[in-house]
Amino acid sequence: MRQNRVFALIASCLSELGLAASGLSYNGLNLSPQMGWDTYNAYALNYNETTIRDNANLLVSLGFRDLGYKVVIFDDAMTEQNRSSNGTLVENAAKFPNGLKNLVDSAIHGNGLLFGAYSSAGRWTCGGYSASLGHEQADAAWWASLGADYLKYDNCYNEGNSGTPQLSEHRYALMSNALNSTGRNIVYSLCNWGDDKPWEWASTISNSARISGDIYDQFDRPTTSCPCGPNEYYCEVPGYACSVLNILGKASVITSKNQPGYFNDLDMLEVGNGGMTYDEYKTHFSMWAAIKSPLIMGNKLTGLSPEDYGILTNPAVIALNQDPNGAAISRQLVEQVNDKDKWGFGEVQVWSGGLYGGDQVVAYINAANTTRTISCSLVDVFGGISTNENAQEAWQLYDLWGNETVIPTSSAAMVINGTVSIEAVDNGKWYYNASQTSWAEGLAQNSSLLLGTPVGTVSAGGSLTAQNVPPHGIQLWRLKSMSQMARKRDEL
Ligand code: GLA
């Protein structure tokens, strides 16, 4: 744990000096979590050239690309089911009638986006298509020839090559080496569902690894197909259809395992898929961002609602995710309350963590049944140690879901229906272009879009109170020091 905090501190210092922390990444890539869009949550295996073109165009026109959502992942079923007679993968001609290379060149690279391929470290993909175990070099070369910038590498049909960290590491390292030997920069994203604890070994061969069974579009509804509860961080049977609260619980004990270049992957976003309330989606998005999970949208961008658009484009929340300090927020407190929801959950969670320039992020989650006021001393917010320097500091509070950072639904509706561009609506007030101004530069310039809405102060040794946090909702603040005191040593 200490080692990872040291990595994060070094990264933060380097970035403040204007230097890249690329040495912390095994391949020099992915110093902040990958962002993009993936076909699977919304379309399962039923996507084709039109789906890709439509969504890729919207990534650009709705401003997502310039917020950093760049990789487009063709998730499973990209090929024919079987290999050719000489053993190569064969692109799916029915899905991509004009050819995959043409699609990648025009709709992906032609739009300033990145191409994400998919396969499994097994005999078959999870959808039953030819996968890459034993074909690593040839398949990596094929994706590279198509222009791949990213690989999501699954765990299905691994033919018993798992069960110990050594077996899994060996199997995934074969593809890591094959990708490196292509000579292309390819971000390598493991999708092994937390099997064999990848957070212990995968940072030396990859850029991220999944930590749980597949997410599903529910806040806390339990399912038998996701058999381990939120407190069982290591799960022998990861399963699928795991809720947001379930995955958050599993993530809470391994947040120290992130470093620039390697991130715990809490799975793709469900925002916009319709199964959760507005407040639940805000909590989901906030926590994925602050834990520094990859932010991979999994919804249909065609038919996006103004509310979901406002969530997915909130620059103050994305700035947490893309903060040059690669450390995740950590859970400080969980308090059970007598206010259980229909699935039997009733608790309040307090999370906090350090950001670029000594700022702090604090999140209160109301995982109970009714609206509540949540109050916590700064001592408890910062880990329960009374001498903690952060608790003895006075802070300016910024609400990251305040009206300075969330586009109003009327403006969002006009952008979505093409009446006005995101660059122009409300005189450009909602447009943050991270391709032009990096997150670190924007923060250094105190961009109000990144800081959030000022909502008062908290005095040294005081308490932080959130009024009326809705059920399954969140209060998310950025805290800025009111003195000049340097607190970097805290991160150690
Ligand atoms: C597995 C993965 C998912 C998705 C599907 C595709 O379930 O965990 O994220 O890639 O396979 O079939």
Coordinates of N, CA and C in Angstrom, one line a residue, residues 281-418:
Y281 N -27.3 7.0 -10.9 CA -26.2 7.2 -12.0 C -25.2 8.2 -11.6
K282 N -25.6 9.3 -10.9 CA -24.6 10.3 -10.4 C -23.6 9.6 -9.4
T283 N -24.1 8.8 -8.6 CA -23.3 8.1 -7.6 C -22.3 7.2 -8.3
H284 N -22.9 6.4 -9.2 CA -22.1 5.4 -10.0 C -21.0 6.1 -10.8
F285 N -21.3 7.2 -11.5 CA -20.3 7.9 -12.3 C -19.2 8.6 -11.4
S286 N -19.7 9.2 -10.3 CA -18.8 9.9 -9.4 C -17.8 8.9 -8.8
M287 N -18.2 7.8 -8.4 CA -17.3 6.8 -7.7 C -16.4 6.2 -8.7
W288 N -16.9 5.8 -9.8 CA -16.0 5.2 -10.9 C -14.9 6.3 -11.2
A289 N -15.3 7.6 -11.3 CA -14.3 8.6 -11.6 C -13.3 8.7 -10.5
A290 N -13.8 8.8 -9.2 CA -12.9 9.2 -8.1 C -12.0 8.0 -7.7
I291 N -12.5 6.8 -8.0 CA -11.6 5.6 -7.8 C -10.6 5.4 -8.9
K292 N -10.8 6.2 -9.9 CA -9.9 6.1 -11.1 C -10.0 4.8 -11.8
S293 N -11.3 4.3 -11.9 CA -11.6 3.2 -12.9 C -11.5 3.8 -14.3
P294 N -11.2 3.0 -15.3 CA -11.4 3.4 -16.6 C -12.9 3.9 -16.8
L295 N -13.1 5.0 -17.5 CA -14.4 5.5 -17.8 C -14.8 5.1 -19.2
I296 N -15.4 4.0 -19.4 CA -15.8 3.5 -20.7 C -17.4 3.5 -20.7
M297 N -17.9 4.4 -21.5 CA -19.4 4.4 -21.6 C -19.9 3.2 -22.2
G298 N -21.1 2.7 -21.8 CA -21.7 1.5 -22.3 C -23.1 1.7 -22.7
N299 N -23.5 2.9 -23.1 CA -24.9 3.2 -23.4 C -25.0 3.6 -24.9
K300 N -26.2 3.6 -25.4 CA -26.4 4.0 -26.8 C -26.3 5.6 -26.8
L301 N -25.4 6.1 -27.6 CA -25.3 7.6 -27.6 C -26.4 8.1 -28.5
T302 N -26.9 7.3 -29.3 CA -28.1 7.7 -30.1 C -29.3 7.5 -29.1
G303 N -30.0 8.6 -28.9 CA -31.1 8.5 -27.9 C -30.7 8.8 -26.5
L304 N -29.6 9.5 -26.3 CA -29.1 10.0 -25.0 C -30.1 11.0 -24.4
S305 N -30.4 10.9 -23.1 CA -31.3 11.9 -22.5 C -30.4 13.1 -22.0
P306 N -31.0 14.3 -21.9 CA -30.3 15.4 -21.4 C -29.7 15.2 -20.1
E307 N -30.4 14.5 -19.2 CA -29.8 14.2 -17.8 C -28.6 13.4 -17.9
D308 N -28.7 12.3 -18.7 CA -27.5 11.4 -18.8 C -26.3 12.1 -19.5
Y309 N -26.7 13.0 -20.4 CA -25.6 13.7 -21.1 C -24.9 14.6 -20.0
G310 N -25.7 15.2 -19.2 CA -25.1 16.1 -18.1 C -24.2 15.3 -17.2
I311 N -24.6 14.1 -16.9 CA -23.7 13.3 -16.0 C -22.4 13.0 -16.7
L312 N -22.5 12.4 -17.9 CA -21.3 11.9 -18.6 C -20.3 13.0 -19.0
T313 N -20.8 14.2 -19.1 CA -20.0 15.3 -19.5 C -19.5 16.2 -18.4
N314 N -19.8 15.9 -17.2 CA -19.5 16.8 -16.1 C -17.9 16.9 -15.9
P315 N -17.3 18.0 -16.4 CA -15.9 18.1 -16.4 C -15.3 18.0 -15.0
A316 N -16.0 18.5 -14.0 CA -15.4 18.6 -12.6 C -15.2 17.1 -12.1
V317 N -16.1 16.2 -12.5 CA -16.0 14.8 -12.1 C -15.0 14.1 -12.9
I318 N -15.0 14.4 -14.2 CA -13.9 13.7 -15.1 C -12.6 14.2 -14.6
A319 N -12.4 15.4 -14.2 CA -11.1 15.9 -13.7 C -10.6 15.1 -12.5
L320 N -11.5 14.5 -11.7 CA -11.0 13.7 -10.6 C -10.4 12.4 -11.2
N321 N -11.0 11.9 -12.2 CA -10.5 10.7 -12.8 C -9.2 10.9 -13.6
Q322 N -9.1 12.0 -14.2 CA -7.9 12.3 -15.0 C -6.8 13.1 -14.3
D323 N -7.0 13.2 -13.0 CA -6.0 13.9 -12.1 C -4.6 13.3 -12.3
P324 N -3.6 14.2 -12.4 CA -2.3 13.6 -12.6 C -1.8 12.8 -11.5
N325 N -2.3 13.0 -10.3 CA -2.0 12.1 -9.2 C -2.9 10.8 -9.4
G326 N -2.2 9.7 -9.7 CA -3.0 8.5 -10.1 C -3.6 7.7 -9.0
A327 N -3.6 8.3 -7.8 CA -4.1 7.5 -6.6 C -5.7 7.6 -6.6
A328 N -6.3 6.5 -6.1 CA -7.7 6.4 -6.0 C -8.2 7.0 -4.7
I329 N -9.4 7.4 -4.6 CA -10.1 7.8 -3.4 C -10.2 6.5 -2.5
S330 N -10.2 6.7 -1.2 CA -10.4 5.4 -0.4 C -11.5 5.6 0.6
R331 N -12.1 4.4 1.0 CA -13.2 4.5 1.9 C -12.7 4.6 3.3
Q332 N -13.3 5.6 4.0 CA -12.9 5.9 5.4 C -13.9 5.3 6.4
L333 N -15.1 5.3 6.0 CA -16.2 4.9 7.0 C -17.3 4.2 6.3
V334 N -17.9 3.2 7.0 CA -19.2 2.7 6.6 C -20.1 2.6 7.8
E335 N -21.2 3.3 7.8 CA -22.1 3.2 9.0 C -23.4 2.6 8.6
Q336 N -23.8 1.6 9.3 CA -25.1 1.0 9.1 C -26.2 1.8 9.7
V337 N -27.3 2.0 9.0 CA -28.4 2.7 9.6 C -29.7 1.9 9.5
N338 N -30.7 2.3 10.3 CA -32.0 1.5 10.3 C -32.9 2.1 9.3
D339 N -32.5 2.0 8.1 CA -33.3 2.6 7.1 C -33.1 1.9 5.8
K340 N -33.4 0.6 5.9 CA -33.0 -0.3 4.8 C -33.9 -0.1 3.5
D341 N -33.3 -0.3 2.4 CA -34.1 -0.2 1.2 C -34.6 -1.6 0.9
K342 N -35.3 -1.7 -0.3 CA -36.0 -3.0 -0.5 C -35.1 -4.2 -0.7
W343 N -33.8 -3.9 -1.0 CA -32.8 -5.0 -1.1 C -32.1 -5.3 0.2
G344 N -32.5 -4.6 1.2 CA -31.8 -4.8 2.5 C -30.6 -4.0 2.8
F345 N -30.3 -3.0 2.0 CA -29.1 -2.2 2.2 C -29.5 -0.9 2.9
G346 N -28.8 -0.5 3.9 CA -29.0 0.7 4.6 C -27.7 1.2 5.3
E347 N -26.9 2.0 4.5 CA -25.7 2.4 5.1 C -25.2 3.8 4.5
V348 N -24.3 4.4 5.2 CA -23.7 5.6 4.7 C -22.2 5.3 4.5
Q349 N -21.7 5.8 3.4 CA -20.2 5.6 3.2 C -19.6 6.9 3.1
V350 N -18.4 7.0 3.6 CA -17.6 8.3 3.5 C -16.2 7.9 2.9
W351 N -15.9 8.6 1.8 CA -14.7 8.3 1.0 C -13.9 9.6 0.9
S352 N -12.6 9.5 0.8 CA -11.8 10.8 0.6 C -10.5 10.4 -0.1
G353 N -9.8 11.4 -0.6 CA -8.5 11.1 -1.2 C -7.8 12.4 -1.7
G354 N -6.6 12.3 -2.0 CA -5.8 13.4 -2.4 C -5.8 13.7 -3.9
L355 N -5.7 14.9 -4.3 CA -5.7 15.3 -5.7 C -4.5 16.2 -6.0
Y356 N -4.3 16.5 -7.3 CA -3.3 17.4 -7.7 C -3.2 18.7 -6.9
G357 N -2.1 19.2 -6.6 CA -1.9 20.5 -5.9 C -2.4 20.5 -4.5
G358 N -2.5 19.3 -3.9 CA -2.9 19.3 -2.5 C -4.4 19.4 -2.2
D359 N -5.2 19.5 -3.3 CA -6.7 19.5 -3.1 C -7.1 18.1 -2.6
Q360 N -8.3 18.0 -2.1 CA -8.9 16.7 -1.6 C -10.2 16.5 -2.2
V361 N -10.6 15.3 -2.3 CA -12.0 15.0 -2.8 C -12.7 14.2 -1.6
V362 N -13.9 14.6 -1.4 CA -14.7 13.9 -0.3 C -16.0 13.5 -0.9
A363 N -16.4 12.2 -0.6 CA -17.7 11.8 -1.1 C -18.5 11.2 0.0
Y364 N -19.8 11.5 0.1 CA -20.7 10.9 1.1 C -21.7 10.2 0.2
I365 N -21.9 8.9 0.4 CA -22.9 8.1 -0.3 C -24.0 7.8 0.7
N366 N -25.2 8.1 0.3 CA -26.4 7.7 1.0 C -27.0 6.4 0.4
A367 N -26.5 5.2 0.9 CA -26.9 3.9 0.4 C -28.0 3.4 1.4
A368 N -29.0 4.3 1.6 CA -30.1 3.9 2.5 C -31.4 4.3 1.7
N369 N -32.5 4.2 2.4 CA -33.8 4.2 1.7 C -34.4 5.6 1.6
T370 N -34.0 6.6 2.5 CA -34.7 7.9 2.4 C -33.6 9.0 2.4
T371 N -34.0 10.2 2.1 CA -33.1 11.3 2.1 C -32.6 11.6 3.5
R372 N -31.3 11.9 3.6 CA -30.7 12.1 4.9 C -29.7 13.2 4.8
T373 N -29.5 13.8 6.0 CA -28.4 14.8 6.2 C -27.2 14.0 6.7
I374 N -26.1 14.1 6.2 CA -24.9 13.4 6.6 C -23.8 14.3 7.1
S375 N -23.3 14.1 8.3 CA -22.3 15.0 8.8 C -21.2 14.1 9.4
C376 N -20.0 14.6 9.2 CA -18.8 13.8 9.7 C -17.7 14.8 10.0
S377 N -17.0 14.5 11.1 CA -15.9 15.4 11.4 C -14.8 15.3 10.3
L378 N -14.0 16.4 10.2 CA -12.9 16.3 9.3 C -11.9 15.2 9.7
V379 N -11.8 15.0 11.0 CA -10.9 13.9 11.5 C -11.4 12.6 10.9
D380 N -12.7 12.3 10.9 CA -13.1 11.0 10.4 C -13.1 11.0 8.8
V381 N -13.3 12.2 8.2 CA -13.3 12.2 6.8 C -11.9 11.9 6.3
F382 N -10.9 12.3 7.1 CA -9.5 12.0 6.7 C -8.8 10.9 7.5
G383 N -9.6 9.8 7.8 CA -9.0 8.6 8.3 C -9.0 8.4 9.8
G384 N -9.7 9.3 10.5 CA -9.9 9.0 11.9 C -8.7 9.3 12.8
I385 N -7.7 10.0 12.3 CA -6.5 10.3 13.2 C -6.5 11.8 13.5
S386 N -6.6 12.1 14.8 CA -6.9 13.5 15.1 C -5.8 14.4 14.7
T387 N -4.5 13.9 14.6 CA -3.4 14.8 14.3 C -3.2 15.0 12.8
N388 N -4.1 14.3 12.0 CA -3.9 14.4 10.6 C -4.0 15.9 10.1
E389 N -3.0 16.3 9.4 CA -2.9 17.7 9.0 C -4.1 18.1 8.2
N390 N -4.7 17.3 7.4 CA -5.9 17.7 6.6 C -7.0 18.0 7.5
A391 N -7.1 17.3 8.6 CA -8.2 17.6 9.6 C -8.0 19.0 10.3
Q392 N -6.7 19.4 10.3 CA -6.4 20.7 11.0 C -6.3 21.8 10.0
E393 N -6.9 21.7 8.9 CA -6.8 22.7 7.8 C -8.2 23.3 7.6
A394 N -8.3 24.5 7.2 CA -9.5 25.1 6.8 C -9.7 25.0 5.3
W395 N -10.9 24.7 4.8 CA -11.0 24.3 3.4 C -12.1 25.1 2.8
Q396 N -11.9 25.5 1.5 CA -13.0 26.0 0.7 C -13.7 24.8 0.0
L397 N -15.0 24.7 0.0 CA -15.7 23.6 -0.5 C -16.3 23.9 -1.9
Y398 N -16.1 23.0 -2.8 CA -16.7 23.1 -4.2 C -17.6 21.9 -4.4
D399 N -18.9 22.1 -4.7 CA -19.8 21.0 -5.0 C -19.6 20.6 -6.5
L400 N -19.2 19.3 -6.7 CA -18.9 18.9 -8.0 C -20.1 18.6 -8.9
W401 N -21.3 18.6 -8.2 CA -22.6 18.4 -9.0 C -23.4 19.7 -8.9
G402 N -22.7 20.9 -8.6 CA -23.4 22.1 -8.5 C -23.7 22.7 -9.9
N403 N -24.3 23.9 -9.9 CA -24.8 24.4 -11.2 C -23.6 25.0 -12.1
E404 N -22.4 25.0 -11.7 CA -21.3 25.4 -12.5 C -20.8 24.4 -13.5
T405 N -21.2 23.1 -13.2 CA -20.5 22.1 -14.0 C -21.5 21.1 -14.7
V406 N -22.8 21.2 -14.4 CA -23.7 20.3 -15.0 C -24.6 21.1 -16.0
I407 N -24.5 20.7 -17.3 CA -25.2 21.5 -18.3 C -26.7 21.4 -18.0
P408 N -27.5 22.5 -18.0 CA -28.9 22.4 -17.8 C -29.6 21.6 -18.9
T409 N -30.7 20.9 -18.5 CA -31.3 20.0 -19.4 C -31.8 20.7 -20.7
S410 N -32.2 21.9 -20.6 CA -32.7 22.6 -21.8 C -31.6 22.8 -22.8
S411 N -30.4 23.2 -22.3 CA -29.2 23.4 -23.1 C -28.8 22.0 -23.7
A412 N -28.7 21.0 -22.8 CA -28.3 19.7 -23.3 C -29.2 19.2 -24.4
A413 N -30.5 19.4 -24.2 CA -31.5 18.9 -25.2 C -31.2 19.6 -26.6
M414 N -30.8 20.8 -26.6 CA -30.5 21.5 -27.9 C -29.2 20.9 -28.5
V415 N -28.3 20.6 -27.7 CA -27.0 20.0 -28.2 C -27.3 18.6 -28.8
I416 N -28.1 17.9 -28.0 CA -28.4 16.5 -28.4 C -29.2 16.5 -29.8
N417 N -30.1 17.4 -29.9 CA -30.9 17.4 -31.1 C -30.2 18.2 -32.3
G418 N -29.0 18.7 -32.0 CA -28.2 19.3 -33.1 C -28.6 20.7 -33.4

